[in-house]
Structure formats: structure tokens, C-alpha cells
Coordinates of C-alpha atoms and ligand atoms in Angstrom, one line a residue:
Chain A
M1 CA -0.1 0.0 0.1
S2 CA 2.2 2.8 -1.1
R3 CA -0.3 5.7 -1.6
A4 CA 2.1 8.5 -2.1
T5 CA 0.0 11.4 -0.8
D6 CA 1.5 14.7 0.7
R7 CA 2.5 13.7 4.0
R8 CA 3.9 17.5 4.6
F9 CA 1.6 20.1 6.1
G10 CA 1.9 23.7 7.4
K11 CA 4.0 26.4 5.8
R12 CA 7.6 25.8 4.5
D13 CA 10.0 28.7 3.7
G14 CA 12.9 28.2 1.2
R15 CA 12.9 25.8 -1.7
P16 CA 12.9 22.1 -1.9
F17 CA 16.1 20.2 -2.9
T18 CA 16.9 16.6 -3.4
F19 CA 19.1 14.0 -1.7
V20 CA 19.7 10.3 -2.8
F21 CA 18.5 7.3 -0.9
E22 CA 19.7 4.0 -2.2
Q23 CA 19.2 4.7 -5.9
R24 CA 16.1 7.0 -5.6
T25 CA 16.0 10.9 -5.5
V26 CA 14.2 12.0 -2.6
E27 CA 12.9 15.7 -2.0
A28 CA 13.4 17.5 1.1
W29 CA 12.9 21.2 2.5
P30 CA 15.2 23.3 4.5
G31 CA 15.1 22.4 8.2
E32 CA 13.8 18.8 7.6
S33 CA 15.7 15.7 9.2
V34 CA 16.6 12.9 6.8
A35 CA 14.1 10.7 8.7
A36 CA 11.2 13.2 8.0
A37 CA 12.0 13.5 4.4
L38 CA 12.3 9.6 3.9
L39 CA 8.8 9.1 5.9
A40 CA 7.3 12.0 3.5
A41 CA 8.6 10.0 0.6
D42 CA 6.9 6.9 1.9
E43 CA 10.4 5.2 2.5
R44 CA 10.2 3.2 5.7
H45 CA 13.1 0.8 5.7
L46 CA 16.0 2.5 7.0
R47 CA 18.3 -0.4 7.8
T48 CA 18.2 -4.3 7.8
A49 CA 19.3 -5.8 11.1
E50 CA 21.6 -8.9 11.3
D51 CA 18.7 -11.3 11.1
G52 CA 17.6 -9.8 8.0
G53 CA 14.7 -8.0 9.6
A54 CA 13.8 -4.3 8.2
R55 CA 13.8 -1.5 10.7
G56 CA 12.8 2.1 10.5
V57 CA 12.2 5.0 12.6
L58 CA 10.9 4.1 16.2
C59 CA 11.4 6.8 18.7
G60 CA 11.9 9.8 16.3
I61 CA 14.0 11.6 18.9
G62 CA 17.4 10.1 18.7
V63 CA 16.9 7.5 21.6
C64 CA 16.8 4.0 19.8
W65 CA 19.1 4.4 17.0
E66 CA 16.6 2.1 14.9
C67 CA 17.0 4.8 12.2
R68 CA 20.7 4.6 11.8
C69 CA 21.8 4.9 8.1
V70 CA 25.0 5.2 6.3
I71 CA 25.1 9.1 5.4
D72 CA 27.6 10.4 3.1
G73 CA 29.7 7.3 3.8
R74 CA 29.5 7.6 7.7
P75 CA 27.7 4.5 9.2
N76 CA 25.7 4.6 12.4
T77 CA 24.3 7.9 11.7
R78 CA 20.7 8.6 13.0
A79 CA 18.5 9.8 10.4
C80 CA 16.2 11.4 12.8
M81 CA 18.9 13.7 14.1
T82 CA 20.5 14.6 10.9
E83 CA 19.4 17.6 8.9
A84 CA 18.8 16.7 5.1
R85 CA 21.1 18.7 2.9
P86 CA 21.3 18.8 -1.0
D87 CA 23.0 16.0 -2.7
M88 CA 23.4 14.0 0.6
Q89 CA 24.0 10.4 -0.2
V90 CA 21.8 8.0 2.3
R91 CA 22.2 4.3 2.1
R92 CA 20.4 1.5 4.3
Q93 CA 22.7 0.2 6.9
R94 CA 23.1 -3.6 7.0
G95 CA 24.1 -5.4 10.0
L96 CA 25.8 -3.8 13.1
S97 CA 27.8 -1.4 11.2
E98 CA 28.8 -2.3 7.6
Chain B
M1 CA 31.0 34.4 44.9
M2 CA 28.7 33.8 42.1
P3 CA 27.9 30.0 41.9
T4 CA 28.2 28.2 38.7
I5 CA 25.0 25.9 38.0
L6 CA 24.9 23.4 35.4
I7 CA 21.7 22.1 34.1
V8 CA 21.2 19.2 31.7
G9 CA 18.0 19.3 29.6
A10 CA 16.0 22.2 28.2
G11 CA 12.5 20.9 28.6
P12 CA 10.1 22.9 30.9
A13 CA 11.9 21.7 34.0
G14 CA 15.3 22.7 32.8
L15 CA 14.2 26.0 31.2
M16 CA 12.4 27.1 34.3
A17 CA 15.6 25.9 36.4
A18 CA 17.7 28.1 34.3
C19 CA 15.4 31.2 34.6
E20 CA 15.1 30.7 38.5
A21 CA 18.8 30.2 39.0
H22 CA 19.7 33.1 36.8
R23 CA 17.3 35.5 38.6
R24 CA 19.1 34.5 41.8
G25 CA 22.4 35.7 40.4
A26 CA 24.0 32.3 39.5
H27 CA 26.1 31.8 36.3
V28 CA 24.2 29.2 34.5
I29 CA 25.2 26.7 31.8
L30 CA 22.3 25.0 30.2
I31 CA 22.8 22.0 27.9
D32 CA 20.6 19.9 25.6
E33 CA 21.2 17.4 23.0
A34 CA 18.4 19.1 21.1
L35 CA 19.1 21.9 18.7
R36 CA 16.4 24.1 20.1
P37 CA 15.0 24.7 23.6
G38 CA 11.4 23.2 24.6
G39 CA 12.1 19.5 25.4
Q40 CA 9.5 16.9 24.4
I41 CA 6.1 18.6 24.8
Y42 CA 7.3 22.1 23.8
R43 CA 9.4 20.7 20.9
Q44 CA 10.0 23.7 18.2
P45 CA 10.3 23.2 14.5
A46 CA 13.3 24.4 12.6
P47 CA 13.1 28.1 11.8
A48 CA 12.7 27.4 8.0
L49 CA 9.4 25.8 8.8
G50 CA 6.7 28.2 9.6
P51 CA 4.8 28.7 12.8
A52 CA 3.3 25.9 14.4
A53 CA 0.3 24.5 12.6
I54 CA -1.3 22.0 15.2
G55 CA -2.2 21.8 18.8
L56 CA -4.8 23.2 21.3
V57 CA -4.8 27.0 21.7
T58 CA -4.2 26.5 25.6
E59 CA -1.3 24.2 25.1
R60 CA 0.3 26.6 22.5
Q61 CA -0.2 29.3 25.0
R62 CA 1.5 27.5 27.8
K63 CA 4.3 26.6 25.5
N64 CA 4.8 30.2 24.6
T65 CA 4.7 31.3 28.1
I66 CA 7.6 28.8 28.9
L67 CA 9.7 29.8 25.7
E68 CA 9.2 33.5 26.1
T69 CA 10.2 33.4 29.7
F70 CA 13.5 31.5 28.6
A71 CA 14.1 33.8 25.6
S72 CA 14.2 36.8 27.9
I73 CA 17.3 35.4 29.6
A74 CA 18.8 32.9 27.0
N75 CA 21.4 35.6 26.0
D76 CA 22.5 36.2 29.5
I77 CA 23.3 32.5 30.3
D78 CA 25.6 30.0 28.7
Y79 CA 23.1 28.1 26.7
R80 CA 24.4 25.1 24.6
P81 CA 22.2 23.2 22.3
N82 CA 23.3 20.2 20.4
T83 CA 25.6 19.2 23.4
T84 CA 25.2 16.1 25.1
A85 CA 26.2 15.0 28.8
Y86 CA 27.4 11.5 28.5
A87 CA 29.1 10.9 31.8
I88 CA 29.3 12.1 35.5
Y89 CA 31.9 11.4 38.0
A90 CA 32.3 12.4 41.8
G91 CA 32.5 16.1 42.3
P92 CA 30.2 16.4 40.4
E93 CA 32.1 16.4 37.3
V94 CA 30.0 16.3 34.2
H95 CA 31.5 15.3 30.8
I96 CA 29.8 16.8 27.8
A97 CA 30.2 16.5 24.0
H98 CA 29.5 18.8 21.3
G99 CA 30.0 17.3 18.0
E100 CA 33.7 16.1 17.9
Q101 CA 34.6 18.1 20.9
S102 CA 34.4 17.2 24.5
E103 CA 35.2 18.6 28.0
A104 CA 34.6 18.3 31.7
L105 CA 32.8 20.7 33.8
R106 CA 32.9 21.0 37.5
P107 CA 29.8 22.9 38.5
D108 CA 28.9 24.2 42.2
G109 CA 25.3 22.7 41.6
L110 CA 24.1 20.3 39.0
I111 CA 20.4 20.0 38.2
L112 CA 19.4 17.0 36.1
A113 CA 16.4 17.4 34.0
P114 CA 16.6 14.9 31.2
G115 CA 13.0 14.0 30.9
V116 CA 11.6 10.5 29.8
S117 CA 11.7 7.9 26.9
E118 CA 8.7 6.1 25.7
R119 CA 8.3 2.5 27.5
A120 CA 8.7 -0.4 25.2
V121 CA 6.1 -3.1 25.3
P122 CA 7.2 -5.8 22.7
F123 CA 4.5 -7.5 20.8
P124 CA 4.4 -9.5 17.5
G125 CA 5.6 -7.1 14.6
W126 CA 6.5 -4.2 16.8
T127 CA 9.8 -4.0 14.8
L128 CA 8.3 -3.6 11.3
P129 CA 9.0 -0.1 9.8
G130 CA 6.0 1.8 10.1
V131 CA 5.3 1.0 13.8
L132 CA 6.5 4.2 15.5
Y133 CA 6.2 5.4 19.2
A134 CA 3.3 8.0 19.6
G135 CA 5.6 10.6 21.0
G136 CA 7.9 10.1 18.2
T137 CA 5.1 10.6 15.6
Q138 CA 4.1 13.7 17.4
A139 CA 7.7 15.0 17.4
L140 CA 7.5 14.5 13.7
L141 CA 4.4 16.4 13.6
K142 CA 5.5 19.2 16.0
A143 CA 9.2 19.8 14.7
Q144 CA 8.9 18.7 11.0
Y145 CA 5.3 19.1 10.0
V146 CA 5.4 15.5 8.5
K147 CA 2.7 12.9 9.3
A148 CA 4.6 9.4 9.4
G149 CA 1.7 7.9 7.8
D150 CA -1.7 8.4 6.1
D151 CA -3.9 5.4 7.4
V152 CA -3.4 5.2 11.1
V153 CA -4.1 3.2 14.1
V154 CA -3.1 4.3 17.5
A155 CA -2.7 2.0 20.5
G156 CA -1.6 2.2 24.0
A157 CA -2.2 3.4 27.4
G158 CA -2.6 6.7 29.2
P159 CA -3.5 10.2 27.7
L160 CA -1.0 10.3 24.9
P161 CA -2.7 8.0 22.3
V162 CA -5.8 10.3 22.4
V163 CA -3.7 13.3 22.1
L164 CA -1.7 12.1 19.1
A165 CA -4.6 10.6 17.3
A166 CA -6.3 14.1 17.6
Q167 CA -3.1 15.9 16.4
L168 CA -2.8 13.5 13.4
V169 CA -6.5 14.3 12.4
E170 CA -5.7 17.9 12.4
A171 CA -2.7 17.4 10.3
G172 CA -5.2 15.5 7.8
A173 CA -4.2 11.8 8.4
R174 CA -7.0 9.3 8.3
V175 CA -7.2 7.8 11.8
H176 CA -9.2 4.4 11.8
S177 CA -9.0 3.6 15.5
V178 CA -7.6 4.3 18.8
A179 CA -7.0 1.2 20.9
L180 CA -6.8 2.0 24.5
L181 CA -5.7 -0.3 27.1
H182 CA -7.9 0.8 29.7
P183 CA -11.3 2.5 29.7
M184 CA -10.9 6.1 30.2
R185 CA -13.5 6.2 33.0
R186 CA -10.8 4.4 35.2
M187 CA -9.5 7.9 35.9
T188 CA -12.7 8.6 37.9
R189 CA -11.3 6.2 40.5
K190 CA -9.5 9.3 41.8
P191 CA -12.2 11.8 41.8
L192 CA -10.2 14.4 43.8
S193 CA -7.2 13.9 41.5
L194 CA -9.2 14.6 38.6
L195 CA -10.4 17.9 40.2
A196 CA -6.9 18.8 40.8
G197 CA -6.1 18.4 37.0
R198 CA -9.2 19.9 35.6
A199 CA -7.5 22.1 33.3
V200 CA -5.9 19.3 31.6
V201 CA -9.1 17.0 31.7
R202 CA -10.7 19.9 29.8
E203 CA -8.2 19.8 27.1
G204 CA -8.6 15.9 27.1
F205 CA -12.4 16.5 26.2
E206 CA -11.3 18.7 23.4
Y207 CA -9.1 16.1 21.7
L208 CA -12.1 13.5 22.1
K209 CA -14.3 16.1 20.3
I210 CA -11.9 16.2 17.5
L211 CA -11.8 12.4 17.2
R212 CA -15.6 12.1 17.5
R213 CA -16.1 14.8 14.6
A214 CA -13.4 12.8 12.5
G215 CA -15.4 9.5 13.0
V216 CA -12.6 7.8 14.8
N217 CA -13.2 4.6 16.6
V218 CA -12.1 4.8 20.4
L219 CA -11.9 1.3 21.4
Q220 CA -11.5 0.9 25.3
E221 CA -10.0 -2.2 26.9
W222 CA -8.4 -3.2 23.4
M223 CA -4.8 -4.3 22.6
P224 CA -2.7 -4.7 19.8
L225 CA -2.3 -8.4 18.9
R226 CA 0.1 -8.1 16.1
A227 CA 1.5 -6.0 13.3
E228 CA 1.9 -7.4 9.9
G229 CA 3.8 -6.8 6.7
K230 CA 6.5 -7.7 4.6
E231 CA 9.5 -5.3 5.1
R232 CA 6.9 -2.5 6.3
L233 CA 3.8 -2.4 8.2
E234 CA 0.6 -3.5 6.1
C235 CA -2.0 -4.1 8.7
V236 CA -2.8 -4.4 12.4
K237 CA -4.8 -6.8 14.4
L238 CA -6.4 -5.5 17.4
V239 CA -8.2 -7.3 19.8
R240 CA -10.4 -6.8 22.9
H241 CA -8.9 -7.9 26.2
D242 CA -10.4 -9.3 29.5
G243 CA -9.3 -6.3 31.6
S244 CA -6.0 -8.0 32.5
G245 CA -4.2 -7.7 29.1
R246 CA -5.2 -11.3 28.0
P247 CA -6.9 -11.4 24.5
L248 CA -10.5 -12.4 24.3
S249 CA -11.4 -14.8 21.5
H250 CA -13.5 -13.9 18.4
S251 CA -13.1 -10.1 19.0
E252 CA -10.2 -9.5 16.7
R253 CA -10.2 -6.7 14.1
R254 CA -7.9 -6.4 11.2
I255 CA -7.1 -2.8 9.9
E256 CA -5.0 -2.1 6.9
C257 CA -2.8 0.9 7.8
D258 CA 0.7 2.3 7.0
L259 CA 1.3 3.8 10.5
L260 CA 0.7 2.2 13.9
A261 CA 1.6 4.5 16.6
I262 CA 2.1 3.2 20.1
N263 CA 2.7 4.5 23.7
F264 CA 2.5 2.4 26.7
G265 CA 3.8 5.1 29.2
F266 CA 7.4 6.4 29.8
T267 CA 10.6 5.5 31.4
A268 CA 12.9 8.1 33.1
N269 CA 16.1 8.9 31.6
S270 CA 18.0 8.0 34.7
E271 CA 21.4 7.0 33.1
L272 CA 23.0 10.2 34.3
V273 CA 21.7 10.3 38.0
S274 CA 22.5 6.6 38.3
M275 CA 26.1 7.2 37.2
A276 CA 26.2 10.0 39.6
D277 CA 25.8 7.2 42.3
A278 CA 22.6 8.8 43.6
D279 CA 20.3 6.4 45.6
L280 CA 17.5 5.2 43.3
I281 CA 14.2 3.7 43.6
Y282 CA 12.4 1.5 41.2
D283 CA 8.9 2.5 40.6
P284 CA 7.6 1.4 37.1
E285 CA 4.4 3.4 37.6
R286 CA 6.2 6.6 38.1
G287 CA 8.9 6.0 35.3
G288 CA 11.2 3.1 36.4
W289 CA 14.3 4.0 38.0
L290 CA 14.2 7.3 39.8
P291 CA 16.6 9.3 42.0
L292 CA 15.4 9.6 45.6
V293 CA 14.7 13.4 46.1
D294 CA 13.3 15.4 49.0
R295 CA 10.9 18.3 48.4
F296 CA 13.7 20.6 47.3
C297 CA 14.6 18.3 44.6
R298 CA 17.9 17.1 46.2
T299 CA 19.2 13.8 45.4
S300 CA 21.4 11.7 47.8
V301 CA 24.6 13.2 46.3
A302 CA 25.6 16.7 47.4
N303 CA 24.7 19.4 45.2
I304 CA 23.1 17.2 42.6
F305 CA 19.4 18.0 42.1
A306 CA 16.9 16.2 39.9
A307 CA 13.6 17.8 38.5
G308 CA 11.0 17.2 35.9
D309 CA 9.7 13.9 34.6
G310 CA 12.9 12.3 34.8
A311 CA 12.7 12.5 38.5
G312 CA 9.1 10.9 38.5
L313 CA 6.4 11.4 36.1
G314 CA 4.4 14.7 36.9
G315 CA 3.7 16.2 33.6
A316 CA 4.8 19.3 32.0
W317 CA 3.2 21.6 34.5
A318 CA 4.7 20.0 37.5
A319 CA 8.0 19.9 35.7
A320 CA 8.1 23.7 35.2
A321 CA 7.2 24.1 38.8
E322 CA 9.8 21.6 39.7
G323 CA 12.4 23.2 37.7
R324 CA 12.0 26.5 39.4
I325 CA 12.2 24.9 42.9
A326 CA 15.5 23.0 41.8
G327 CA 17.0 26.2 40.3
A328 CA 16.4 28.1 43.6
A329 CA 17.4 25.4 45.9
A330 CA 20.5 24.7 43.8
V331 CA 21.8 28.3 44.3
Q332 CA 20.9 28.2 47.9
S333 CA 22.9 25.2 48.5
A334 CA 25.8 26.6 46.6
Q335 CA 25.9 29.6 49.0
N336 CA 25.5 27.3 51.9
N337 CA 22.1 28.8 52.7
A338 CA 19.3 26.9 54.3
L339 CA 16.5 25.9 52.0
E340 CA 13.7 26.5 54.4
S341 CA 13.2 30.0 53.3
L342 CA 12.1 28.7 49.9
N343 CA 9.0 27.1 51.3
R344 CA 7.4 30.7 51.5
E345 CA 9.2 32.2 48.6
L346 CA 8.2 29.4 46.0
A347 CA 4.7 28.6 47.6
A348 CA 2.9 28.9 44.5
D349 CA 5.4 26.5 42.8
F350 CA 5.1 23.7 45.5
L351 CA 1.4 24.4 45.2
Q352 CA 1.4 23.8 41.3
R353 CA 3.8 20.9 41.6
D354 CA 1.7 19.1 44.3
R355 CA -1.4 19.7 42.5
H356 CA -0.2 18.2 39.0
K357 CA 1.3 15.3 40.8
K358 CA -2.0 14.8 42.6
F359 CA -3.6 14.7 39.1
Q360 CA -1.0 12.1 38.0
L361 CA -2.7 9.7 40.4
A362 CA -5.6 9.5 38.1
V363 CA -3.5 9.5 35.0
R364 CA -1.6 6.6 36.5
E365 CA -4.9 4.6 36.6
T366 CA -4.8 4.5 33.0
L367 CA -1.0 3.8 32.6
R368 CA -0.9 0.9 34.9
L369 CA 0.1 -2.3 32.9
P370 CA -1.4 -5.6 33.9
P371 CA 1.3 -8.4 34.1
A372 CA -0.3 -10.1 31.1
V373 CA 1.1 -7.4 28.9
W374 CA 4.6 -9.0 29.4
S375 CA 3.3 -12.1 27.7
W376 CA 2.2 -10.3 24.4
A377 CA 5.6 -11.2 22.7
D378 CA 5.8 -14.6 20.8
P379 CA 8.9 -16.7 21.6
D380 CA 10.5 -15.3 18.5
T381 CA 9.5 -11.5 19.1
I382 CA 12.5 -9.4 19.4
V383 CA 12.9 -7.5 22.7
C384 CA 16.2 -6.0 22.4
R385 CA 16.2 -4.4 19.0
C386 CA 19.9 -3.5 18.8
E387 CA 21.1 -7.0 19.7
G388 CA 18.3 -8.9 18.1
V389 CA 17.4 -10.7 21.5
C390 CA 14.1 -12.7 21.4
S391 CA 11.7 -13.1 24.2
D392 CA 12.3 -16.8 24.2
R393 CA 16.1 -16.3 24.7
L394 CA 15.5 -14.1 27.8
R395 CA 13.2 -16.3 29.3
Q396 CA 15.6 -19.1 28.8
A397 CA 18.3 -17.0 30.6
M398 CA 15.8 -16.5 33.6
A399 CA 15.2 -20.2 33.7
D400 CA 19.1 -20.9 33.8
G401 CA 19.2 -18.5 36.8
H402 CA 19.9 -15.1 35.4
V403 CA 17.4 -13.0 37.5
T404 CA 19.2 -9.6 37.7
L405 CA 19.6 -7.1 34.8
D406 CA 23.4 -7.1 34.9
S407 CA 23.4 -11.0 34.7
I408 CA 20.7 -11.3 31.9
K409 CA 22.7 -8.4 30.0
R410 CA 26.0 -10.4 30.1
N411 CA 24.3 -13.6 29.4
T412 CA 22.2 -12.6 26.4
R413 CA 23.6 -9.1 25.4
A414 CA 20.3 -7.6 25.8
G415 CA 20.5 -3.9 26.5
M416 CA 24.2 -3.9 25.2
G417 CA 23.7 -2.2 21.8
W418 CA 23.8 1.1 20.3
C419 CA 21.0 2.7 22.3
G420 CA 22.6 1.7 25.5
G421 CA 19.5 -0.3 26.8
R422 CA 17.4 2.9 26.8
T423 CA 14.8 1.0 24.6
C424 CA 14.7 -2.6 25.9
L425 CA 15.9 -2.6 29.4
S426 CA 12.6 -1.4 31.2
A427 CA 11.0 -4.2 29.3
V428 CA 13.6 -6.8 30.2
A429 CA 13.2 -5.7 33.9
A430 CA 9.4 -6.1 33.7
L431 CA 9.9 -9.6 32.3
I432 CA 12.1 -10.4 35.0
A433 CA 9.8 -9.2 37.5
D434 CA 7.1 -11.1 35.8
G435 CA 8.8 -14.4 36.0
H436 CA 10.3 -13.8 39.3
P437 CA 8.0 -11.4 41.4
S438 CA 10.4 -11.7 44.5
S439 CA 13.6 -10.7 42.7
S440 CA 14.5 -7.2 43.5
I441 CA 15.3 -5.3 40.3
K442 CA 18.4 -3.3 40.6
A443 CA 19.3 -0.8 38.1
M444 CA 22.0 -2.1 35.8
T445 CA 25.7 -0.9 36.5
P446 CA 25.6 2.0 34.2
R447 CA 28.5 1.7 31.4
P448 CA 30.9 4.4 31.3
L449 CA 29.0 6.4 28.9
A450 CA 25.4 7.4 29.3
R451 CA 25.3 8.1 25.6
P452 CA 27.1 7.1 22.7
V453 CA 29.5 9.9 21.5
S454 CA 32.0 9.9 18.7
I455 CA 35.4 8.6 19.3
A456 CA 36.8 11.9 17.9
A457 CA 35.2 13.8 20.6
L458 CA 36.6 11.6 23.3
A459 CA 40.2 11.9 21.7
Q460 CA 39.5 15.7 21.7
H461 CA 38.7 15.8 25.2
R462 CA 39.8 19.0 26.9
A463 CA 41.4 18.4 30.3
Q464 CA 39.5 21.3 31.7
S465 CA 40.4 22.8 35.0
D466 CA 37.3 24.2 36.4
V467 CA 34.2 26.1 35.4
A468 CA 35.3 29.1 36.8
N469 CA 37.7 29.5 33.7
T470 CA 34.8 28.6 31.6
A471 CA 33.1 31.6 32.9
T472 CA 35.6 34.1 32.2
S473 CA 36.9 32.6 28.8
G474 CA 33.2 32.8 27.7
K475 CA 31.9 30.0 25.3
L476 CA 34.2 27.3 25.0
A477 CA 36.2 25.3 22.4
A478 CA 32.7 23.2 21.9
Q479 CA 31.7 26.4 20.1
T480 CA 34.6 26.9 18.0
Ligands
LIG1 C1 8.2 11.8 22.7 C2 7.6 12.4 23.7 C3 6.4 13.0 23.5 C4 5.6 13.5 24.7 N1 4.6 14.3 24.3 C5 3.7 14.7 25.7 C6 2.4 15.5 25.4 O1 1.9 15.5 24.2 N2 2.0 15.9 26.3 C7 2.4 15.8 27.6 O2 1.8 16.2 28.6 N3 3.6 15.1 27.9 C8 4.2 14.6 26.8 N4 5.3 13.8 27.0 C9 5.9 13.7 28.6 C10 6.8 14.9 28.6 O3 8.1 14.3 29.1 C11 6.5 15.8 29.7 O4 5.3 16.3 29.6 C12 7.5 17.1 29.6 O5 8.1 17.3 28.5 C13 8.5 16.9 30.8 O6 9.5 18.0 30.8 P1 10.8 17.6 31.3 O7 11.4 19.2 31.3 O8 11.0 17.0 32.6 O9 11.6 16.9 30.2 P2 11.6 17.0 28.6 O10 10.8 18.0 28.1 O11 11.7 15.7 28.1 O12 13.1 17.6 28.4 C14 14.4 16.9 28.6 C15 15.5 17.4 27.7 O13 16.7 16.9 28.2 C16 17.5 16.6 27.1 N5 18.5 15.5 27.4 C17 18.1 14.3 28.1 N6 19.3 13.7 28.3 C18 20.1 14.5 27.8 C19 21.8 14.5 27.9 N7 22.3 13.2 28.5 N8 22.4 15.2 27.5 C20 22.1 16.5 26.9 N9 20.7 16.6 27.0 C21 19.7 15.8 27.5 C22 16.6 16.2 25.8 O14 17.0 16.4 24.7 C23 15.2 17.0 26.3 O15 15.2 18.1 25.6 C24 6.1 13.4 26.1 C25 7.2 12.6 26.1 C26 7.9 12.3 25.1 C27 9.3 11.3 25.4
LIG2 S1 14.1 6.9 15.3 FE1 15.1 6.3 17.2 S2 17.1 7.4 17.1 FE2 16.1 7.9 15.3

């Protein structure tokens, strides 16, 4: 069920830009976290645990580390605590680190 | 001499502590890992996002009062956002990190106001992407103006599920059902407490009105049976329970959705106070491991104070009052003055705190988790998400005689992953208590770091002499 409706609401200043998640180009707005931009783009699966299970945002506030991705080559980077920036390269993290 | 007061946490408790300590002439350092002041309930969006779009008028007014009061002193104190306290040693000596820089501070008084985290209750499928904590979902609404899903089920205990469901409706999501563990009327078991919190109760009715208008099903005495989907949440099965958390047959409801928001209460962020060697008590109803404090927020360790929800759940209003009390008490203590004079000076704050703590007695009636909740997990349901430890593995360890958290942790690795046990340990403790009611649950020996910090930050650690230097040299290397 991937109905891509607009998950954003409220007013936003500035202009949207894009970054890359896996192979996909994802839109983000100034001030948004990587996690928020990915959820708005309906990307849920942010890391794959050692047992192969898909995981994504749980706490949204930096506590659980379930959203850790590889961002611009840095593993274990929490998507919910990282501000999205133009042309960022974000990948799913596999296993404990990589 | 002007004492230096260090405050950890810029939620209502920490912000009000900062204002009060500043007002009394202290040099105040306030740190918070978040980028902006406000804490959980008064979380603020990035400036590039416009003004707040959701929330009741009354809540927004409260938020503005707190934030404006703080804004009026923010430039006169040493406020450091994006800065984490990751260790405390005797002294108190507090180690903080900002990006790749770290340093040690030795204040004359320390106020810990770190708030709470959401309490994990594992059930089948809770690890699927699309199952989020309700508070986390709310943080995305408040600070990002993003709904984490379009078709939503909310489940849990206490007031937050209702609040969040209403806020999602306001943001334009389709909320199908809210499954509450306990009937709301349970709160009336404590009528006097309800009266004490009537302003909050009124807000509760406003939220329910929003849900009614939107046609949201509010199911009472229901629980999540399982979340299902391949690589992401596709549907939720809810079921009615018998009042003690055991599912009733033939009452199952299957709902297709892309977001399941859950909240089963909170656990106090007590790593720091535990590392400071303060005496703790274990009270799951008030937030798990809590510092023992007196009415002036003093812990058992000299010059360390604890305030706000992290010192025992009391809600945002109690947290603000408690912050002021702690701020005043920390300054008085640092100057070796008796605290009793504060009883009169802060009479209104003691009253506000006591009133809201009294209201919490009613709230607690809807937050109490019946023991059967700890049997919701299937044997292969993951409890420790970082290390992938299943419920079955934990029960095996207990059967083998591991009945303290430390022992379970060493045996199974539960609680040893990236989150430092902040997600699963309260659940593991509850599982132990469930299986071994007689065992006393001791807080786990804290690891050297209460928070993960970058190796670079540790390597760059400034062997810093004392805070007096800090005061004169102004903002530290952390900022440069
Ligand atoms: C996600 C979430 C949503 C919530 N939503 C509501 C709600 O809608 N309504 C309601 O009544 N209550 C809500 N609560 C409960 C809430 O905690 C209280 O109402 C109120 O925010 C408590 O204030 P506080 O000052 O004690 O703590 P908080 O507001 O939690 O503030 C604590 C601050 O400390 C910081 N901090 C913690 N540890 C460290 C550290 N080691 N180093 C640096 N900084 C640190 C945190 O970043 C945070 O900003 C929510 C709680 C959570 C976790
Ligand atoms: S979602 Fe929990 S740390 Fe990012």
C-alpha cells in the first residue's frame, strides 16, 4: 500500500532540494531531518538488522538508534537527528555497522 | 561568589530551573542534545518551517509562556544546544560533548532534568518499519510538519494515544482507530485527583471532540495483537482483552494501515543520575528507576538535584514548577544557605507541583500495565532491537538462573547495543519481575557512557580545569 500522498503540512520557507536514498532521488525542505524527508517520501525501511529484519524510525527523537543509516559514507548516523542537505548520499545500513 | 549551576535538559523543567537560578544571580550553563529549547512537549520546529500548525490553543499558550520566559534570559546565560552530557563522576564532574569536541565541567550545583523516553512493550511485529512510538510520531508532527503515515491506528495506554490521534487528524491523516488499553473512566477512581487536574481534563475532552467529529473509533480495553507486513507495516490486528491484558477470542479486528503509533507510558532517563551514584528507587508506575529526592529536588549526592519527569512522572506543569524549585534550591545550597526559606518564597510552585502530581494519580490509573502485557511477545518476538534478542532467549536465561539485569545482560547481550539499553531494559526488567516476582530489580550498573559519543570527541577531550575558567573565557572550544 504505497499511496504517495502529501505527508507534509503547514507552511515552509525556502525551496525544496533533493538527496539520494539508495538509488532514489528524494525531495526535502530546509530544516527537515533525513528521517522526516524519507517518511514523507514513503521510504520506511532504513536499516536491515543482522537477522535480515527491516527496521525504521521508532522513537523519532534520537533514543533508539533504529534509524541509523550510512549518510555520506558515515555508518551509524541517525536519520532522525541529521538535517537533510542537498545531494546527501543516504544508504540503508546492513548489520551492526557495515 | 557567584555559583555556577549546570543544568542538563532544556525541557520545561530545565528551562525554568535556568530562569530561576539566573534570577538568583548564578552563572548558568544549560545544555541539551536537541537543537532548540523546549524539550519533548514544547518541541519547536526548525526556523525554516513556519509557525506551529497544530495543537490546542491552551497548549500553545503554555508553550509560548515557557519559551518566552526563557528567551528573555537566553542571551545572559551560557546556553549550549546540540550538546550531550555523557558521563558524570564524583565532584560532580560532568562530561559533555558537542560534535567532535568534549570537555569536563565542575559546577557548584548540578540540576539533572533529562525527561523521559517512551516505554517499550514488545508484541509480535513491533519491529516493522511503520510501527512508531506515539511521542515520536508527535515529534515529527511538531518539529517537522510531517505525518509519519496516511492510514493510522493508534494504540496504547494513558493520555498520549488520544492526544496524538487528534493531532494526526488535525494534520490531515485518516485515523481509523485508537485502541486504549484501559477504559478512560478508570480515571474517575481518583475523583479528587481529577479535580486537581481539571484544566488538563478539559483539554482531554477537546481532543476527544476532534476524534468524534472525524469519526475515529475509540476502542477501550483493547490491545494490539500483532503488526503484519513484509518489510513494512501493512496491517494491524487489534483485539479486545479481559481487563488484565489477555486477548478475548472472537473479538479480533484487522485494519489495513501504514502507521501504527504506540505508547504504553514512559521511563525516566536515569542513566546520568545513576552514574552519579545517587540512591535510586524502582517504581514502574512513576517511570522506572528514579532518583530519591526530597521536596527541594535534592538527590542523595551533595549538590546534585533532579527535576521534571525524569525524577518521577508529573507532566509538563509539574515539571516547570519543579524546575523553579530546583533552580532556587541549587543556588541556595551552593551559597550554603538553608532551603527552608524557599517554602514561603516558592509557595505557588510547591502548590502547582503538588496539584499536578496529585492529578498524576488519576492518570496513572490508565497507565498501569497488567502483568499479562509481558506475555504479548511470541517466543521469536525481538525484545532487544539492537542486539536482536528474542523473548524466548530472555526466558531461557531466566530459567538458567539469570534474574538480575546485569546477569541477563552479560548472558544474552540484551541492552548492550547502540541505544545503551534505553529502549529495551525497562521491558527486560518487567519480564524478570513477571517471571520472578520476588526478585528485586536493581538498576543496571551504568556503562562509562550514558550516551554514545564519537571517538573523535573523546580523543579531543579537553582536560579542563574548572568552570570558573569557563565563565571568564566565555563560550568554550565546543563552540569553535
Ligand atoms: C516523545 C515524547 C512526547 C511527549 N508528548 C507529551 C505530550 O504531548 N503531552 C504531555 O503532557 N507530555 C508529553 N510527554 C511527556 C513529557 O516528557 C513531559 O510532559 C514534559 O516534556 C516533561 O518535561 P521535562 O522538562 O521533565 O523533560 P523533557 O521535556 O523531556 O526535556 C528533557 C530534555 O533533556 C534533554 N536531554 C536528556 N538527556 C540528555 C543528555 N544526556 N544530555 C543533554 N541533553 C539531554 C532532552 O534532549 C530534552 O530536551 C512526551 C514525552 C516524550 C518522550
Ligand atoms: S528513530 Fe530512534 S534514534 Fe532515530
